[in-house]
Amino acid sequence: MSSAVSLSEIDADAPVLRDFGGGPFGVYVHVPFCATRCGYCDFNTYTAGELGSSASPQSWLAALRGELAAAADRFAGLPSATPEVSTVFVGGGTPSLLGGDGLAEVLDAVRSAFALAPDAEVTTESNPESTSPEFFDRLRAAGYTRISLGMQSAARHVLAVLDRTHTPGRAVAAAREARAAGFEHVNLDLIYGTPGERDADLDASLDAVLDAGVDHVSAYSLIVEDGTALARKVRRGELPAPDDDVLAARYERIDTRLTAAGLTWYEVSNWAANDSARCRHNLGYWDGGDWLGAGPGAHSHLGGVRWWNVKHPARYAERVARGGLPAAGWESLTDDERYLERIMLTVRLRTGLPLADLAPSAAPAVDRIIADGLAIRSADHLVLTDRGRLLADGIVRDLLA
Ligand SMILES: C[S@@+](CC[C@H](N)C(=O)[O-])C[C@H]1O[C@@H](n2cnc3c(N)ncnc32)[C@H](O)[C@@H]1O
Ligand code: SF4
């Protein structure tokens, strides 16, 4: 239930916007619904049972329209004109639960608030079990250009440990359906290092990915997030924690096989068949671009100001109904924080970290990292070697020490 609040209360929560930074402008839309909760996942998402009657896809969509309109209004007050939206990424949660028509409405909502660039990249995440040929046809007609499918594994027992509900073959079938509907850009997400996963299981997953003919793969090591069912099982000793050496060996296996098949890494966890297959939306995050994150719990970043929305879908809808942006908090990044973020993100890119961006005090660490064979100097950039990619987090710590 929405309560009356004074204008000053709204303003106290509202981010003080700085101007656009001149780079690409992306819009992220968060869909906070899942049919069931996977035991490893700590994303801001809810099952219908958890939400009860407090929120629904319909109330969420109405609130999303309100938030996008409020953001467009706020941006119109900035000194420079709002740039065209160059990328849209609908993520979750499970966007495919909205169906093709629902996702078409989401894109319409973005278009009503902002001008979409004619060559915009428009991605939606989808869970294999809630897709069909008709679904992909509808998305294509609506203007989506890219599909990202959560495959995770091709091994039935690994999918079971992860609580995934799709059958081993469904993700590949969905990728083929997306391509048949005319999607040139299709991604499959893999998780590696799940307890019980064997080398042969990973190989089967890679066979399936390569068989699907997709032009993009993301592979993430399983993270045991605090507060998840997986973390509780690991704590109770019912499942072993992922082993670092196994994770490193699996990463090398993934990289070798994808590279041999013509998919090249462009960020530590991402491989693409060519430059146009790279995810421009994510590159915007990593390159320090501007983005609006709309939907419950979504984060935004504009000209060095970051804000994050209230998390619960019902509270989010209430806040949108009050007017203004539904921010739970915001911060203006200090120069030190911006420096830290830039190092953390660009060092993971194949294009590397511009050496000119590093503080002079990092020079001894750079020399050490190169001498240890973890990176090379290439065209005034520090670029990770194959071994360096396995140790990217440690390298960041060294550079910032
Ligand atoms: C949060 S999901 C959202 C999209 C969709 N619901 C799905 O499951 O594919 C996006 C991706 O995050 C990755 N992910 C989520 N939690 C993770 C974890 N604890 N460890 C590693 N990867 C994770 C999975 O690969 C997943 O495909
Ligand atoms: S389907 Fe995706 S977002 Fe939903 S709980 Fe599973 S991993 Fe998380």
Coordinates of C-alpha atoms and ligand atoms in Angstrom, one line a residue:
M1 CA 0.0 0.0 0.0
S2 CA 1.4 3.4 -1.0
S3 CA 1.6 5.9 1.8
A4 CA 1.6 9.7 1.3
V5 CA 5.1 11.2 1.5
S6 CA 6.3 14.8 1.3
L7 CA 8.3 16.0 -1.6
S8 CA 11.3 16.4 0.6
E9 CA 11.2 12.8 1.5
I10 CA 11.2 11.8 -2.2
D11 CA 14.1 14.2 -2.9
A12 CA 16.2 12.8 0.0
D13 CA 16.1 9.4 -1.8
A14 CA 16.6 10.8 -5.3
P15 CA 20.0 10.5 -7.0
V16 CA 21.6 13.8 -7.8
L17 CA 22.2 13.2 -11.5
R18 CA 25.4 14.3 -13.3
D19 CA 25.4 14.7 -17.0
F20 CA 25.9 11.9 -19.6
G21 CA 29.5 10.9 -20.0
G22 CA 29.6 11.0 -23.9
G23 CA 29.9 7.2 -24.2
P24 CA 27.3 4.6 -25.2
F25 CA 23.9 4.7 -23.3
G26 CA 22.3 1.4 -22.4
V27 CA 19.1 0.4 -20.7
Y28 CA 18.9 -2.7 -18.5
V29 CA 15.4 -3.9 -17.5
H30 CA 15.2 -6.3 -14.6
V31 CA 12.4 -9.0 -14.7
P32 CA 12.1 -10.2 -11.1
F33 CA 10.2 -13.5 -11.7
C34 CA 11.2 -17.1 -11.8
A35 CA 9.1 -20.3 -11.9
T36 CA 11.3 -21.9 -9.3
R37 CA 14.5 -20.7 -7.4
C38 CA 17.8 -22.4 -8.4
G39 CA 19.7 -23.3 -5.2
Y40 CA 22.9 -21.4 -6.3
C41 CA 21.3 -18.2 -7.3
D42 CA 21.1 -15.0 -5.2
F43 CA 19.7 -12.7 -7.8
N44 CA 16.8 -10.4 -7.0
T45 CA 14.0 -12.7 -8.2
Y46 CA 10.8 -14.2 -6.8
T47 CA 8.5 -17.1 -7.4
A48 CA 4.7 -16.6 -7.7
G49 CA 4.4 -18.3 -4.3
E50 CA 6.8 -15.8 -2.7
L51 CA 5.0 -12.8 -4.1
G52 CA 1.4 -13.9 -3.5
S53 CA -0.9 -11.1 -4.5
S54 CA 1.6 -8.4 -3.7
A55 CA 3.0 -8.1 -7.2
S56 CA 2.4 -9.7 -10.7
P57 CA 3.9 -9.3 -14.1
Q58 CA 1.1 -6.9 -14.9
S59 CA 1.8 -4.6 -11.9
W60 CA 5.5 -4.8 -12.6
L61 CA 5.1 -3.8 -16.3
A62 CA 2.9 -0.8 -15.3
A63 CA 5.5 0.2 -12.8
L64 CA 8.3 -0.2 -15.3
R65 CA 6.5 2.1 -17.7
G66 CA 6.3 4.7 -14.9
E67 CA 9.9 4.4 -14.0
L68 CA 11.1 4.7 -17.6
A69 CA 8.9 7.8 -18.0
A70 CA 10.2 9.3 -14.8
A71 CA 13.8 8.7 -15.8
A72 CA 13.3 10.2 -19.2
D73 CA 11.8 13.2 -17.4
R74 CA 14.8 13.6 -15.1
F75 CA 17.3 13.2 -17.9
A76 CA 15.5 15.9 -19.9
G77 CA 16.6 18.3 -17.1
L78 CA 20.3 17.6 -17.7
P79 CA 22.5 20.0 -19.7
S80 CA 23.1 17.7 -22.6
A81 CA 20.4 16.0 -24.7
T82 CA 19.7 12.4 -23.7
P83 CA 21.6 10.2 -26.2
E84 CA 19.9 7.5 -28.2
V85 CA 19.8 4.2 -26.5
S86 CA 22.5 2.0 -28.1
T87 CA 21.8 -1.2 -26.2
V88 CA 18.9 -2.7 -24.3
F89 CA 19.3 -5.8 -22.1
V90 CA 16.3 -7.5 -20.5
G91 CA 17.6 -9.7 -17.7
G92 CA 16.4 -11.5 -14.7
G93 CA 15.0 -13.5 -13.2
T94 CA 13.4 -15.2 -16.1
P95 CA 12.3 -12.7 -18.8
S96 CA 10.9 -15.5 -21.0
L97 CA 8.2 -16.1 -18.4
L98 CA 6.6 -12.9 -19.7
G99 CA 6.1 -14.6 -23.1
G100 CA 6.8 -13.0 -26.5
D101 CA 3.9 -10.5 -26.1
G102 CA 5.1 -9.4 -22.7
L103 CA 8.7 -8.9 -23.9
A104 CA 7.4 -7.0 -26.9
E105 CA 5.6 -4.7 -24.4
V106 CA 8.8 -4.2 -22.4
L107 CA 10.6 -3.0 -25.5
D108 CA 7.7 -0.8 -26.4
A109 CA 8.0 0.8 -22.9
V110 CA 11.7 1.5 -23.5
R111 CA 10.8 3.0 -26.9
S112 CA 8.1 5.2 -25.5
A113 CA 10.5 6.8 -23.0
F114 CA 13.7 7.0 -25.1
A115 CA 14.9 7.1 -28.7
L116 CA 16.3 3.7 -29.7
A117 CA 19.3 3.9 -32.1
P118 CA 18.4 2.2 -35.5
D119 CA 21.3 -0.3 -35.0
A120 CA 20.6 -0.9 -31.3
E121 CA 21.5 -4.2 -29.8
V122 CA 18.4 -5.6 -28.0
T123 CA 19.0 -8.7 -25.9
T124 CA 16.8 -10.8 -23.7
E125 CA 17.8 -13.5 -21.4
S126 CA 15.6 -16.6 -21.6
N127 CA 15.4 -19.9 -19.8
P128 CA 15.3 -22.8 -22.2
E129 CA 12.2 -24.4 -20.8
S130 CA 10.0 -21.3 -21.3
T131 CA 10.8 -20.8 -25.0
S132 CA 9.4 -22.1 -28.3
P133 CA 9.7 -21.3 -32.0
E134 CA 6.7 -19.0 -31.8
F135 CA 8.3 -17.1 -28.8
F136 CA 11.4 -16.4 -30.8
D137 CA 9.4 -15.4 -33.9
R138 CA 7.5 -12.9 -31.8
L139 CA 10.7 -11.4 -30.3
R140 CA 12.2 -11.0 -33.7
A141 CA 9.2 -9.2 -35.0
A142 CA 9.2 -7.0 -31.9
G143 CA 12.8 -5.8 -32.6
Y144 CA 15.0 -8.0 -30.4
T145 CA 18.3 -8.7 -32.0
R146 CA 20.0 -11.1 -29.5
I147 CA 19.1 -14.0 -27.3
S148 CA 21.0 -15.3 -24.2
L149 CA 20.0 -18.7 -23.0
G150 CA 20.8 -20.1 -19.6
M151 CA 22.1 -23.6 -20.5
Q152 CA 24.5 -24.2 -17.6
S153 CA 25.3 -27.8 -18.5
A154 CA 24.4 -30.7 -20.8
A155 CA 24.7 -33.3 -18.0
R156 CA 21.5 -34.3 -16.4
H157 CA 23.0 -34.9 -12.9
V158 CA 24.7 -31.4 -13.0
L159 CA 21.5 -29.7 -13.9
A160 CA 19.9 -31.6 -11.0
V161 CA 22.5 -30.3 -8.5
L162 CA 21.8 -26.8 -9.9
D163 CA 18.0 -27.3 -9.5
R164 CA 17.6 -26.5 -13.2
T165 CA 14.3 -27.7 -14.6
H166 CA 15.1 -28.0 -18.3
T167 CA 16.2 -31.3 -19.9
P168 CA 19.9 -31.6 -21.1
G169 CA 18.9 -31.2 -24.8
R170 CA 16.5 -28.3 -24.4
A171 CA 19.0 -25.4 -24.4
V172 CA 20.6 -26.5 -27.7
A173 CA 17.2 -27.0 -29.2
A174 CA 16.2 -23.5 -28.1
A175 CA 19.4 -22.0 -29.5
R176 CA 18.6 -23.6 -32.9
E177 CA 15.0 -22.4 -32.8
A178 CA 16.3 -18.8 -32.1
R179 CA 18.6 -19.1 -35.1
A180 CA 15.9 -20.4 -37.3
A181 CA 13.7 -17.4 -36.3
G182 CA 16.5 -15.2 -37.7
F183 CA 18.6 -14.4 -34.6
E184 CA 22.2 -14.1 -35.8
H185 CA 23.4 -13.4 -32.2
V186 CA 22.7 -16.2 -29.7
N187 CA 24.5 -16.8 -26.5
L188 CA 24.6 -19.9 -24.3
D189 CA 25.6 -19.5 -20.6
L190 CA 27.6 -22.3 -19.0
I191 CA 28.4 -22.9 -15.3
Y192 CA 31.4 -25.0 -14.6
G193 CA 32.8 -26.6 -11.4
T194 CA 29.4 -27.7 -10.0
P195 CA 29.9 -30.4 -7.4
G196 CA 29.8 -33.8 -9.1
E197 CA 30.7 -32.4 -12.5
R198 CA 33.3 -34.6 -14.2
D199 CA 35.7 -33.7 -17.1
A200 CA 33.5 -35.8 -19.4
D201 CA 30.4 -33.8 -18.3
L202 CA 32.1 -30.5 -19.2
D203 CA 33.2 -32.0 -22.6
A204 CA 29.6 -33.0 -23.3
S205 CA 28.4 -29.5 -22.5
L206 CA 31.1 -28.0 -24.8
D207 CA 30.1 -30.5 -27.6
A208 CA 26.5 -29.4 -27.2
V209 CA 27.4 -25.7 -27.2
L210 CA 29.5 -26.1 -30.4
D211 CA 26.8 -28.3 -32.0
A212 CA 24.3 -25.5 -31.4
G213 CA 26.2 -23.1 -33.7
V214 CA 25.9 -20.1 -31.4
D215 CA 28.2 -17.1 -31.9
H216 CA 28.7 -16.3 -28.2
V217 CA 29.4 -18.3 -25.0
S218 CA 29.6 -17.1 -21.4
A219 CA 31.2 -19.5 -18.9
Y220 CA 31.1 -18.8 -15.2
S221 CA 32.7 -20.8 -12.4
L222 CA 30.0 -21.8 -9.8
I223 CA 30.1 -19.2 -7.0
V224 CA 28.7 -20.4 -3.7
E225 CA 26.8 -17.3 -2.7
D226 CA 26.0 -16.7 1.0
G227 CA 22.4 -17.3 2.0
T228 CA 21.6 -19.7 -0.9
A229 CA 20.4 -23.3 -0.5
L230 CA 23.7 -24.4 -2.2
A231 CA 25.7 -22.6 0.5
R232 CA 23.7 -24.4 3.2
K233 CA 24.4 -27.7 1.6
V234 CA 28.1 -27.0 1.4
R235 CA 28.2 -25.9 5.0
R236 CA 26.4 -29.0 6.2
G237 CA 28.9 -31.1 4.2
E238 CA 26.2 -32.5 1.9
L239 CA 28.1 -31.1 -1.2
P240 CA 31.8 -30.3 -1.6
A241 CA 32.8 -26.7 -2.4
P242 CA 34.1 -26.2 -5.9
D243 CA 37.9 -26.8 -5.9
D244 CA 40.2 -24.0 -7.2
D245 CA 42.5 -26.4 -9.1
V246 CA 39.5 -28.1 -10.8
L247 CA 38.0 -24.7 -11.7
A248 CA 41.3 -23.6 -13.3
A249 CA 41.6 -26.8 -15.3
R250 CA 38.0 -26.5 -16.4
Y251 CA 38.5 -22.9 -17.5
E252 CA 41.5 -23.9 -19.6
R253 CA 39.5 -26.7 -21.2
I254 CA 36.7 -24.4 -22.1
D255 CA 39.1 -21.8 -23.5
T256 CA 41.0 -24.4 -25.6
R257 CA 37.9 -26.0 -27.1
L258 CA 36.1 -22.7 -27.8
T259 CA 39.2 -21.1 -29.3
A260 CA 39.8 -24.2 -31.5
A261 CA 36.2 -23.8 -32.7
G262 CA 36.7 -20.1 -33.7
L263 CA 35.2 -18.5 -30.5
T264 CA 37.7 -16.1 -29.1
W265 CA 37.7 -14.6 -25.6
Y266 CA 37.1 -10.9 -25.4
E267 CA 36.5 -10.8 -21.6
V268 CA 37.7 -13.4 -19.1
S269 CA 34.3 -15.1 -19.0
N270 CA 33.1 -14.4 -22.5
W271 CA 33.9 -15.7 -26.0
A272 CA 32.6 -14.5 -29.4
A273 CA 32.8 -15.7 -33.0
N274 CA 33.7 -12.3 -34.3
D275 CA 33.6 -8.6 -33.2
S276 CA 29.9 -8.1 -34.1
A277 CA 29.0 -11.1 -31.9
R278 CA 30.4 -9.4 -28.8
C279 CA 27.8 -8.2 -26.3
R280 CA 27.8 -4.4 -26.7
H281 CA 25.7 -3.9 -23.7
N282 CA 28.1 -5.7 -21.4
L283 CA 31.0 -3.9 -23.0
G284 CA 29.3 -0.7 -22.1
Y285 CA 29.4 -1.7 -18.4
W286 CA 33.1 -2.8 -18.6
D287 CA 34.1 0.4 -20.5
G288 CA 32.5 2.7 -17.9
G289 CA 29.5 3.7 -20.1
D290 CA 26.2 5.2 -18.9
W291 CA 23.3 3.0 -18.2
L292 CA 19.8 3.2 -16.7
G293 CA 18.8 0.1 -14.8
A294 CA 15.0 -0.2 -14.6
G295 CA 13.0 -2.6 -12.5
P296 CA 13.2 -3.9 -8.9
G297 CA 16.8 -3.8 -7.5
A298 CA 18.3 -2.6 -10.7
H299 CA 21.5 -0.5 -10.6
S300 CA 22.1 2.6 -12.7
H301 CA 25.3 4.5 -13.6
L302 CA 25.3 7.9 -15.1
G303 CA 28.3 10.3 -15.3
G304 CA 29.9 8.9 -12.2
V305 CA 26.7 8.7 -10.1
R306 CA 25.4 5.3 -9.2
W307 CA 22.0 4.4 -7.8
W308 CA 20.1 1.3 -7.0
N309 CA 16.3 0.6 -6.9
V310 CA 14.3 -0.8 -4.0
K311 CA 14.4 -4.5 -4.3
H312 CA 11.0 -6.0 -3.6
P313 CA 8.6 -5.7 -6.6
A314 CA 5.7 -4.5 -4.4
R315 CA 7.8 -1.8 -2.7
Y316 CA 9.2 -0.9 -6.2
A317 CA 5.7 -0.4 -7.6
E318 CA 4.7 1.7 -4.6
R319 CA 7.7 4.0 -5.1
V320 CA 7.1 4.4 -8.8
A321 CA 3.5 5.3 -8.0
R322 CA 4.7 8.1 -5.7
G323 CA 6.6 9.7 -8.6
G324 CA 10.3 10.2 -9.3
L325 CA 12.9 7.5 -9.5
P326 CA 12.4 4.4 -7.2
A327 CA 16.0 4.6 -5.8
A328 CA 16.8 3.0 -2.5
G329 CA 20.1 4.8 -2.4
W330 CA 22.7 6.5 -4.5
E331 CA 26.4 7.5 -4.4
S332 CA 28.6 9.8 -6.3
L333 CA 31.8 7.9 -7.1
T334 CA 35.0 9.4 -5.8
D335 CA 38.1 9.6 -8.1
D336 CA 39.6 6.7 -6.2
E337 CA 36.5 4.5 -6.6
R338 CA 36.4 5.3 -10.3
Y339 CA 40.0 4.4 -10.7
L340 CA 39.5 1.1 -8.8
E341 CA 36.5 0.2 -11.0
R342 CA 38.3 1.0 -14.2
I343 CA 41.3 -1.2 -13.3
M344 CA 39.0 -4.1 -12.2
L345 CA 36.9 -4.1 -15.3
T346 CA 39.4 -3.2 -18.1
V347 CA 42.1 -5.7 -17.0
R348 CA 39.6 -8.5 -17.7
L349 CA 39.2 -7.4 -21.4
R350 CA 41.2 -8.8 -24.2
T351 CA 41.9 -5.2 -25.3
G352 CA 43.6 -4.8 -21.9
L353 CA 44.1 -2.0 -19.4
P354 CA 45.5 1.2 -20.9
L355 CA 48.9 1.7 -19.1
A356 CA 48.3 5.4 -19.1
D357 CA 45.3 4.9 -16.8
L358 CA 47.5 3.4 -14.1
A359 CA 48.9 5.4 -11.2
P360 CA 52.7 5.7 -11.3
S361 CA 52.7 3.8 -8.0
A362 CA 51.5 0.7 -9.9
A363 CA 54.6 0.5 -12.1
P364 CA 56.5 -2.1 -9.9
A365 CA 53.4 -4.3 -9.8
V366 CA 53.1 -4.1 -13.6
D367 CA 56.8 -5.1 -14.0
R368 CA 56.3 -8.0 -11.6
I369 CA 53.1 -9.2 -13.4
I370 CA 54.8 -9.1 -16.7
A371 CA 58.0 -10.9 -15.4
D372 CA 55.7 -13.6 -13.9
G373 CA 54.2 -14.2 -17.4
L374 CA 50.7 -13.1 -16.3
A375 CA 50.4 -10.2 -18.7
I376 CA 52.2 -8.6 -21.7
R377 CA 52.6 -5.0 -22.7
S378 CA 50.8 -4.6 -26.1
A379 CA 50.2 -1.2 -27.8
D380 CA 50.4 0.7 -24.5
H381 CA 48.0 -1.8 -22.8
L382 CA 48.5 -4.4 -20.2
V383 CA 46.9 -7.6 -21.6
L384 CA 46.5 -10.8 -19.6
T385 CA 48.2 -14.0 -20.9
D386 CA 46.3 -17.3 -20.7
R387 CA 47.7 -17.9 -17.3
G388 CA 47.0 -14.4 -16.2
R389 CA 43.3 -14.9 -17.0
L390 CA 43.2 -17.6 -14.4
L391 CA 44.6 -15.2 -11.8
A392 CA 42.8 -12.0 -12.9
D393 CA 41.4 -11.2 -9.4
G394 CA 44.9 -11.5 -7.8
I395 CA 46.4 -9.3 -10.5
V396 CA 43.8 -6.6 -9.8
R397 CA 44.7 -6.8 -6.1
D398 CA 48.4 -6.4 -7.0
L399 CA 47.8 -3.4 -9.2
L400 CA 45.7 -1.7 -6.5
A401 CA 48.0 -2.6 -3.5
Ligands
LIG1 C1 20.9 -14.8 -13.0 S1 20.7 -15.7 -14.4 C2 19.4 -15.0 -15.2 C3 19.0 -15.6 -16.5 C4 18.2 -16.9 -16.4 N1 17.2 -16.9 -15.4 C5 19.1 -18.1 -16.3 O1 19.1 -18.7 -15.2 O2 19.8 -18.3 -17.2 C6 22.1 -15.3 -15.5 C7 23.3 -16.2 -15.4 O3 24.0 -16.0 -14.2 C8 24.8 -17.1 -13.9 N2 24.8 -17.3 -12.5 C9 23.8 -17.1 -11.6 N3 24.2 -17.4 -10.3 C10 25.4 -17.9 -10.4 C11 26.4 -18.5 -9.5 N4 26.1 -18.5 -8.2 N5 27.6 -18.9 -10.0 C12 27.8 -18.8 -11.3 N6 27.0 -18.3 -12.2 C13 25.8 -17.9 -11.8 C14 24.1 -18.3 -14.7 O4 25.0 -18.8 -15.7 C15 23.0 -17.7 -15.4 O5 22.8 -18.2 -16.7
SF4_2 S1 16.3 -19.3 -13.3 FE1 18.0 -17.9 -13.4 S2 17.5 -16.1 -12.2 FE2 15.9 -17.7 -11.8 S3 16.7 -18.6 -9.9 FE3 17.6 -19.8 -11.6 S4 19.6 -18.8 -12.1 FE4 18.4 -17.4 -10.8

